[in-house]
PDB file of C-alpha atoms in Angstrom:
ATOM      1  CA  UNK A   1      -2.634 -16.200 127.594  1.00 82.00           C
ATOM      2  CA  UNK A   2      -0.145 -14.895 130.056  1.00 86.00           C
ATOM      3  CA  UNK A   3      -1.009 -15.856 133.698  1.00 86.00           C
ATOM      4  CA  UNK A   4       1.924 -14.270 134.886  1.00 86.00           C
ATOM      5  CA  UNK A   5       2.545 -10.945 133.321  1.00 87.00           C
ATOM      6  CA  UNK A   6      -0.566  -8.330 133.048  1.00 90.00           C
ATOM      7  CA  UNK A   7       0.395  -6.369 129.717  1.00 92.00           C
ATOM      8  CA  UNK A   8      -0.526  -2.578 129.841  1.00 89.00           C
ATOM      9  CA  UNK A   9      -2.561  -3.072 126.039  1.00 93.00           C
ATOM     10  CA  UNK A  10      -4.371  -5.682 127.980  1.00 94.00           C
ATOM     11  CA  UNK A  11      -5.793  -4.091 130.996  1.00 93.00           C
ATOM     12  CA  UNK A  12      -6.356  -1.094 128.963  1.00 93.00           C
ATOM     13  CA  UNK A  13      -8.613  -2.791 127.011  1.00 93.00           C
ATOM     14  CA  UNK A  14     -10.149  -4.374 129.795  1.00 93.00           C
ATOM     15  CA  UNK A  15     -10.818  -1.103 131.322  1.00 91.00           C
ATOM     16  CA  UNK A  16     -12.556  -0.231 128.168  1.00 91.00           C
ATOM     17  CA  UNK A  17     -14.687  -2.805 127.581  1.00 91.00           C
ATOM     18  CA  UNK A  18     -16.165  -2.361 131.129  1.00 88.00           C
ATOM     19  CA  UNK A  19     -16.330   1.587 131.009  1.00 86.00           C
ATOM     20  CA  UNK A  20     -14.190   2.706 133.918  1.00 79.00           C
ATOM     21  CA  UNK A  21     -11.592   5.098 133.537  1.00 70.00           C
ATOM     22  CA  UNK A  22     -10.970   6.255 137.272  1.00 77.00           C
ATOM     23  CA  UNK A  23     -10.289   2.984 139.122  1.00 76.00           C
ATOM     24  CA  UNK A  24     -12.422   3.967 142.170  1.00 83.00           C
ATOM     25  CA  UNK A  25     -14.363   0.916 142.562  1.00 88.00           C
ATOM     26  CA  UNK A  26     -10.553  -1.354 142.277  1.00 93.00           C
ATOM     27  CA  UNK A  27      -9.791  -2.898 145.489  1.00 95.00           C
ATOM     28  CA  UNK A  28      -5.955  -1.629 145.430  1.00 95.00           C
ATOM     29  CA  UNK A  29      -2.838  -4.142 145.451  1.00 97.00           C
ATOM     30  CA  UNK A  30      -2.902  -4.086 149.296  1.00 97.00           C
ATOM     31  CA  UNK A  31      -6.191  -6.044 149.455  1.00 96.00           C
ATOM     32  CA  UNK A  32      -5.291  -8.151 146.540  1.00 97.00           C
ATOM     33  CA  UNK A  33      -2.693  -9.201 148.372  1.00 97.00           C
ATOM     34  CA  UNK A  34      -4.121  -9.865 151.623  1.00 96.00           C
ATOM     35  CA  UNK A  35      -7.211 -12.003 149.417  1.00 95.00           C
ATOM     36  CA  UNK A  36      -4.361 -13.681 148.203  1.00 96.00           C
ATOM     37  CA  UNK A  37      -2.280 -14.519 151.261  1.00 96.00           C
ATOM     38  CA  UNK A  38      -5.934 -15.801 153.076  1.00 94.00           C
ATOM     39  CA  UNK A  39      -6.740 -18.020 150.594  1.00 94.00           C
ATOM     40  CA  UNK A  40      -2.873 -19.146 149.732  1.00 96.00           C
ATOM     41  CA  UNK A  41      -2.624 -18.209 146.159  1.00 96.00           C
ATOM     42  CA  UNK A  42      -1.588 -15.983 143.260  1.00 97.00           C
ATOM     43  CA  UNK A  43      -4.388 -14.744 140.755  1.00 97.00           C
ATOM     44  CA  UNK A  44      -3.897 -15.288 137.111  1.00 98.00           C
ATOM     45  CA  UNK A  45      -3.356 -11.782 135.334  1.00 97.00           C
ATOM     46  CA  UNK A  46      -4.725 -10.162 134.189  1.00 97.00           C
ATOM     47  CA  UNK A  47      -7.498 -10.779 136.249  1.00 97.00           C
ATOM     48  CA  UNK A  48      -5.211  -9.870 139.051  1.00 97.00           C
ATOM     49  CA  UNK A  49      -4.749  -6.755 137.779  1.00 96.00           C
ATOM     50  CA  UNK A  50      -7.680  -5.669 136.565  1.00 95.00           C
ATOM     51  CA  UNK A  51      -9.537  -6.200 140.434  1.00 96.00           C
ATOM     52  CA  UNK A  52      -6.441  -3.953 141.637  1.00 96.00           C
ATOM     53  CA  UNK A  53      -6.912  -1.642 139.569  1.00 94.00           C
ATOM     54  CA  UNK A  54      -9.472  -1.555 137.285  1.00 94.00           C
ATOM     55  CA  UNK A  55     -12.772  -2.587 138.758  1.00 93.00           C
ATOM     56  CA  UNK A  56     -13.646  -5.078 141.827  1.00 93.00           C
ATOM     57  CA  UNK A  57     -16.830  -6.068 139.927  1.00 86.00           C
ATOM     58  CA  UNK A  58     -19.642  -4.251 137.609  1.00 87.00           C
ATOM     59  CA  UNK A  59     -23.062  -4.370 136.689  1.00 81.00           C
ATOM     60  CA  UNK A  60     -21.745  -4.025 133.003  1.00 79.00           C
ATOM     61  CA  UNK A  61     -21.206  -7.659 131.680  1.00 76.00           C
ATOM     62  CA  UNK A  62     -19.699 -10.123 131.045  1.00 86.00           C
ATOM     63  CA  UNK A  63     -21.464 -11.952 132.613  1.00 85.00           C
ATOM     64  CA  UNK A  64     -25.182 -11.267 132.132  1.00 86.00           C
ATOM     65  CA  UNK A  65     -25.575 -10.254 135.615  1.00 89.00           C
ATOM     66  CA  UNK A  66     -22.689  -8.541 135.910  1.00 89.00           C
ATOM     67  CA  UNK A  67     -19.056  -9.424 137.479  1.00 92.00           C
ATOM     68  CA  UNK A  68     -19.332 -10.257 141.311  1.00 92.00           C
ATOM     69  CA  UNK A  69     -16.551  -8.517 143.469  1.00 92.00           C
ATOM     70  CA  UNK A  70     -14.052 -10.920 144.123  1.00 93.00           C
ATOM     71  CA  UNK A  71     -14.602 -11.605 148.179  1.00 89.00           C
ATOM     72  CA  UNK A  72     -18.046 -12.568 146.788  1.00 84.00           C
ATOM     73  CA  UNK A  73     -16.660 -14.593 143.982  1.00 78.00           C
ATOM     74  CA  UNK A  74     -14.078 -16.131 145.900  1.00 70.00           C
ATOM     75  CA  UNK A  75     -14.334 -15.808 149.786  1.00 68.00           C
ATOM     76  CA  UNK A  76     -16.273 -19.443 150.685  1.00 73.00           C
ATOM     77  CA  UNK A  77     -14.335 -21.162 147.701  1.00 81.00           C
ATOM     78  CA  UNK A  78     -11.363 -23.335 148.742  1.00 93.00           C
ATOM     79  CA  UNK A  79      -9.068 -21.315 146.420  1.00 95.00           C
ATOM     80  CA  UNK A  80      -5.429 -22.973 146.546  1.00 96.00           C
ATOM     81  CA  UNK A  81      -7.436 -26.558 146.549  1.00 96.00           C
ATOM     82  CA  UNK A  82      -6.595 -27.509 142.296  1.00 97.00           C
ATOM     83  CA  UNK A  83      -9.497 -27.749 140.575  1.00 97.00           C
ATOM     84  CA  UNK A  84     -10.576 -31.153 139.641  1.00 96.00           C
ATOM     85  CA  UNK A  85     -11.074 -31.023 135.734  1.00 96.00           C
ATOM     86  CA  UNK A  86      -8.879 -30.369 132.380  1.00 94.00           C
ATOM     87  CA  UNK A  87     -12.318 -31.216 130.337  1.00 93.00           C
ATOM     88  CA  UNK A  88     -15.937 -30.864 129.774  1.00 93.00           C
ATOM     89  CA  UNK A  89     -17.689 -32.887 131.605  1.00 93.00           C
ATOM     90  CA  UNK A  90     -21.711 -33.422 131.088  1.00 92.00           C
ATOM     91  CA  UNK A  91     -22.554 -35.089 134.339  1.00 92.00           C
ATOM     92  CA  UNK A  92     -26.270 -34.693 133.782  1.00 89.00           C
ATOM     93  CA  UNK A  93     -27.865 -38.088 132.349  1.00 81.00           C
ATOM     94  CA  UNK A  94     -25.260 -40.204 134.331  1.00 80.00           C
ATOM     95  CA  UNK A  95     -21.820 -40.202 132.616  1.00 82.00           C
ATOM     96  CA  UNK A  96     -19.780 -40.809 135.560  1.00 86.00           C
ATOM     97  CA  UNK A  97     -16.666 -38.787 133.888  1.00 87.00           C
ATOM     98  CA  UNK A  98     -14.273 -41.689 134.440  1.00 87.00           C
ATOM     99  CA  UNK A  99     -14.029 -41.043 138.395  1.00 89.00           C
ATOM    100  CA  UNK A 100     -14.616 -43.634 140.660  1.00 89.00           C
ATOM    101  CA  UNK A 101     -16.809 -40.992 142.909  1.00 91.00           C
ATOM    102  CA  UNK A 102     -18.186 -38.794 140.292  1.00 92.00           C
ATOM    103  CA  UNK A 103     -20.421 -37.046 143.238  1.00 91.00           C
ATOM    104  CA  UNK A 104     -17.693 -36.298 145.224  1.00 93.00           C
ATOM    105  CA  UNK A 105     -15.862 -34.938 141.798  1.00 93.00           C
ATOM    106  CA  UNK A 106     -18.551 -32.537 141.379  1.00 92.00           C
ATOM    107  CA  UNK A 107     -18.613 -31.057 144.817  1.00 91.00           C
ATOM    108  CA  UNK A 108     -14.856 -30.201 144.042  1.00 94.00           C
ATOM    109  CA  UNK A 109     -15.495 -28.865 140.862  1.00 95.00           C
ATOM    110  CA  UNK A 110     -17.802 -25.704 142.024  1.00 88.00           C
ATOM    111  CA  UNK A 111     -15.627 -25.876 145.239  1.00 91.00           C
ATOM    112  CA  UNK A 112     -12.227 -25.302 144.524  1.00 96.00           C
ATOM    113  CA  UNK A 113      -9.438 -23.818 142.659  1.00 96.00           C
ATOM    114  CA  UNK A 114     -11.667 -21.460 140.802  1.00 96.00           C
ATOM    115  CA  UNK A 115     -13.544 -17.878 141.288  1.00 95.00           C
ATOM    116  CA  UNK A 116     -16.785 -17.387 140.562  1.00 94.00           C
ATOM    117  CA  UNK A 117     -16.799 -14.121 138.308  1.00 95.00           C
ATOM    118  CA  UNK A 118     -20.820 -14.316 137.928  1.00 93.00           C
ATOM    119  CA  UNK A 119     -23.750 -15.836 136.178  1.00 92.00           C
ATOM    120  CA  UNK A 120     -25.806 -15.825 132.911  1.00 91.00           C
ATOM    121  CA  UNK A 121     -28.681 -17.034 135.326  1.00 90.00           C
ATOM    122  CA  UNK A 122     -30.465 -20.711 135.438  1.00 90.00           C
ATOM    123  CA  UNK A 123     -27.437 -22.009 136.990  1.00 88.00           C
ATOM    124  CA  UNK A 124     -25.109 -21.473 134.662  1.00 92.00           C
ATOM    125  CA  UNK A 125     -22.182 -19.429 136.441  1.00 95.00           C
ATOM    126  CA  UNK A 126     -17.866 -18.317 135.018  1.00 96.00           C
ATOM    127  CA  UNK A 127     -15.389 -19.522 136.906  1.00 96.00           C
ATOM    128  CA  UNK A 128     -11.464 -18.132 136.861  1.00 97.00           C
ATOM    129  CA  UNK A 129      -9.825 -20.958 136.878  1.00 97.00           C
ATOM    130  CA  UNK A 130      -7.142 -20.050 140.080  1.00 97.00           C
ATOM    131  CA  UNK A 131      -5.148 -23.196 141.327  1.00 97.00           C
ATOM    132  CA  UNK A 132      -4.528 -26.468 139.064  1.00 96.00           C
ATOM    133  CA  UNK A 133      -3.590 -27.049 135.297  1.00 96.00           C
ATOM    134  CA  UNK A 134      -6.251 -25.168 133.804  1.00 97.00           C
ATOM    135  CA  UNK A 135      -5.166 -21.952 135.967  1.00 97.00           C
ATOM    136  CA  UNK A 136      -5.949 -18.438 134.022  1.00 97.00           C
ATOM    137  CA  UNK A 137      -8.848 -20.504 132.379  1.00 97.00           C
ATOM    138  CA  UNK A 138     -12.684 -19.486 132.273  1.00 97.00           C
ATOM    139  CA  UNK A 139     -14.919 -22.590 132.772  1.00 97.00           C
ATOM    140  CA  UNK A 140     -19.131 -22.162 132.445  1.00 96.00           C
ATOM    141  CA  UNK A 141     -20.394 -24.519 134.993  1.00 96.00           C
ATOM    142  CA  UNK A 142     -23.928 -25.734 135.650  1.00 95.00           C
ATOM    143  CA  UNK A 143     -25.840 -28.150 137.079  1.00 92.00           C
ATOM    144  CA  UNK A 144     -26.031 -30.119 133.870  1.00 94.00           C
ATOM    145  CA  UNK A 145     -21.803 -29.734 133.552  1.00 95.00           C
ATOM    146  CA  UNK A 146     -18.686 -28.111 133.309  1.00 96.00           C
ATOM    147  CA  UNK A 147     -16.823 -27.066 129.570  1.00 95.00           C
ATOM    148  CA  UNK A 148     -13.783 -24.682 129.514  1.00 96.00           C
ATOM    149  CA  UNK A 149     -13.979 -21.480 127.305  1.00 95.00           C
ATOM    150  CA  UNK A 150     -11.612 -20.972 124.410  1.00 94.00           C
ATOM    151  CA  UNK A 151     -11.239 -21.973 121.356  1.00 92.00           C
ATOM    152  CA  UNK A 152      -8.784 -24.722 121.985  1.00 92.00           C
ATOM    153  CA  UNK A 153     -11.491 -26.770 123.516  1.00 92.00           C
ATOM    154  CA  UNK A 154     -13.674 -26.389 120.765  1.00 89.00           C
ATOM    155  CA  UNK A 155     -16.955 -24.662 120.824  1.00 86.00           C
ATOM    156  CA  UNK A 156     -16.491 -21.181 120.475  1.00 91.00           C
ATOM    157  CA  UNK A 157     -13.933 -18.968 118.298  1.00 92.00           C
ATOM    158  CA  UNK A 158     -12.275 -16.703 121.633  1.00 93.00           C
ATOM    159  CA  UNK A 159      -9.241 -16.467 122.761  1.00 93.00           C
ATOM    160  CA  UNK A 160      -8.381 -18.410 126.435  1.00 93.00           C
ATOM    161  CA  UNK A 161      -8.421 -16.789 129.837  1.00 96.00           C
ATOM    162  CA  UNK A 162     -10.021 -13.737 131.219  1.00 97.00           C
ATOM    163  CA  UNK A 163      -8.710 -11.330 128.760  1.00 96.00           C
ATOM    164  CA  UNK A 164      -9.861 -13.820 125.947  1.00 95.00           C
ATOM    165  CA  UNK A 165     -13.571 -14.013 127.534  1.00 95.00           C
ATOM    166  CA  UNK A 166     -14.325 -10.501 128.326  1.00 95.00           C
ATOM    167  CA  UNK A 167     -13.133  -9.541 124.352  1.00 94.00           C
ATOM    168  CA  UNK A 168     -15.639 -12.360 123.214  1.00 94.00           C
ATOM    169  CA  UNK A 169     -18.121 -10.609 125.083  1.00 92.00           C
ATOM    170  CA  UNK A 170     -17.465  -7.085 124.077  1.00 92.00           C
ATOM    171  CA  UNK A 171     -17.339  -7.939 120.850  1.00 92.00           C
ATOM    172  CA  UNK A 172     -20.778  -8.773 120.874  1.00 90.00           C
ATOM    173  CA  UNK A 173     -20.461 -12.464 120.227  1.00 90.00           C
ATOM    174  CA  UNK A 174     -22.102 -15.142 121.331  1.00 89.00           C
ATOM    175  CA  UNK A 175     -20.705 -17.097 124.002  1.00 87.00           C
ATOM    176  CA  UNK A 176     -20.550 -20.747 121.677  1.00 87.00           C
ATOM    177  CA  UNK A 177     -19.890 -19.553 118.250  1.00 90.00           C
ATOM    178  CA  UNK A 178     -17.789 -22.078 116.909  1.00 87.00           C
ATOM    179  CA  UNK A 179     -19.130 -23.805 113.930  1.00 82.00           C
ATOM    180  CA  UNK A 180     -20.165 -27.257 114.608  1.00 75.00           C
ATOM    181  CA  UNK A 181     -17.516 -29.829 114.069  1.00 67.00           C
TER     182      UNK A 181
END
């Protein structure tokens, strides 16, 4: 996962997997960079990327809704704010995560550092991880939790980041395919 480089093999296959070959519906580096300067930071690539000049959203998945545009993902988030976790968390049932104010903890964690790139409906929305040690990470947060997606945390078989996520998906996986442990 490279947050900082958007290789051409990459967004190519990006642009694939979501059917667009003329870039019409991209938002154009100008915009990304005045999202960017608003909300003080730098989007991972190759998300970056691919909203300049790809697609700024699509009713083709992933997610099961579709991606949101990125103002809509990310315009009332508090962007350059890090977000709050480095590990699943399963708030629901009380586990208090270790924080001293889990509550508070939570509000951060669909708050900031992270765009919302859409939902698989009953709550359970991706996040781009954009600010914070787990930047260029997807996380699935719902109102039972938060778990990061790749298989370095376990639970499914894909690779990390954006890239990583929307491969899983084309390939016609499902989301937690990881055998049991």
């Amino acid at each position: 996962m490279n947050n900082d480089l958007a290789e051409p093999g990459v967004v190519a296959a990006l642009r694939q997997a979501f059917g667009v070959d003329d870039g019409e519906s991209a938002l154009g580096w100008e915009a990304v960079r005045a999202f960017e300067a608003e909300h003080q930071v730098v989007l991972p690539e190759p998300y970056r990327t691919f909203v300049a000049e790809v697609t700024d959203g699509s009713y083709q998945g992933p997610p099961e809704y579709g991606l949101v545009g990125l103002a809509e993902g990310g315009g009332r988030q508090r962007l350059s704010e890090p977000f709050p976790l480095t590990r699943m968390w399963l708030w629901e049932g009380g586990d208090d995560g270790g924080y001293e104010n889990p509550e508070a903890v939570i509000e951060r964690v669909v708050r900031d550092g992270s765009i919302v790139l859409g939902t698989d409906g009953c709550g359970m929305d991706w996040h781009l991880i954009v600010s914070g040690p787990h930047r260029g990470h997807i996380w699935l947060i719902t109102g039972e939790g938060a778990a990061p997606f790749g298989t370095e945390f376990g639970h499914t078989t894909a690779e990390p980041g954006f890239a990583g996520w929307v491969r899983h998906w084309a390939d016609g996986r499902e989301w937690f395919d990881a055998p049991p442990a």
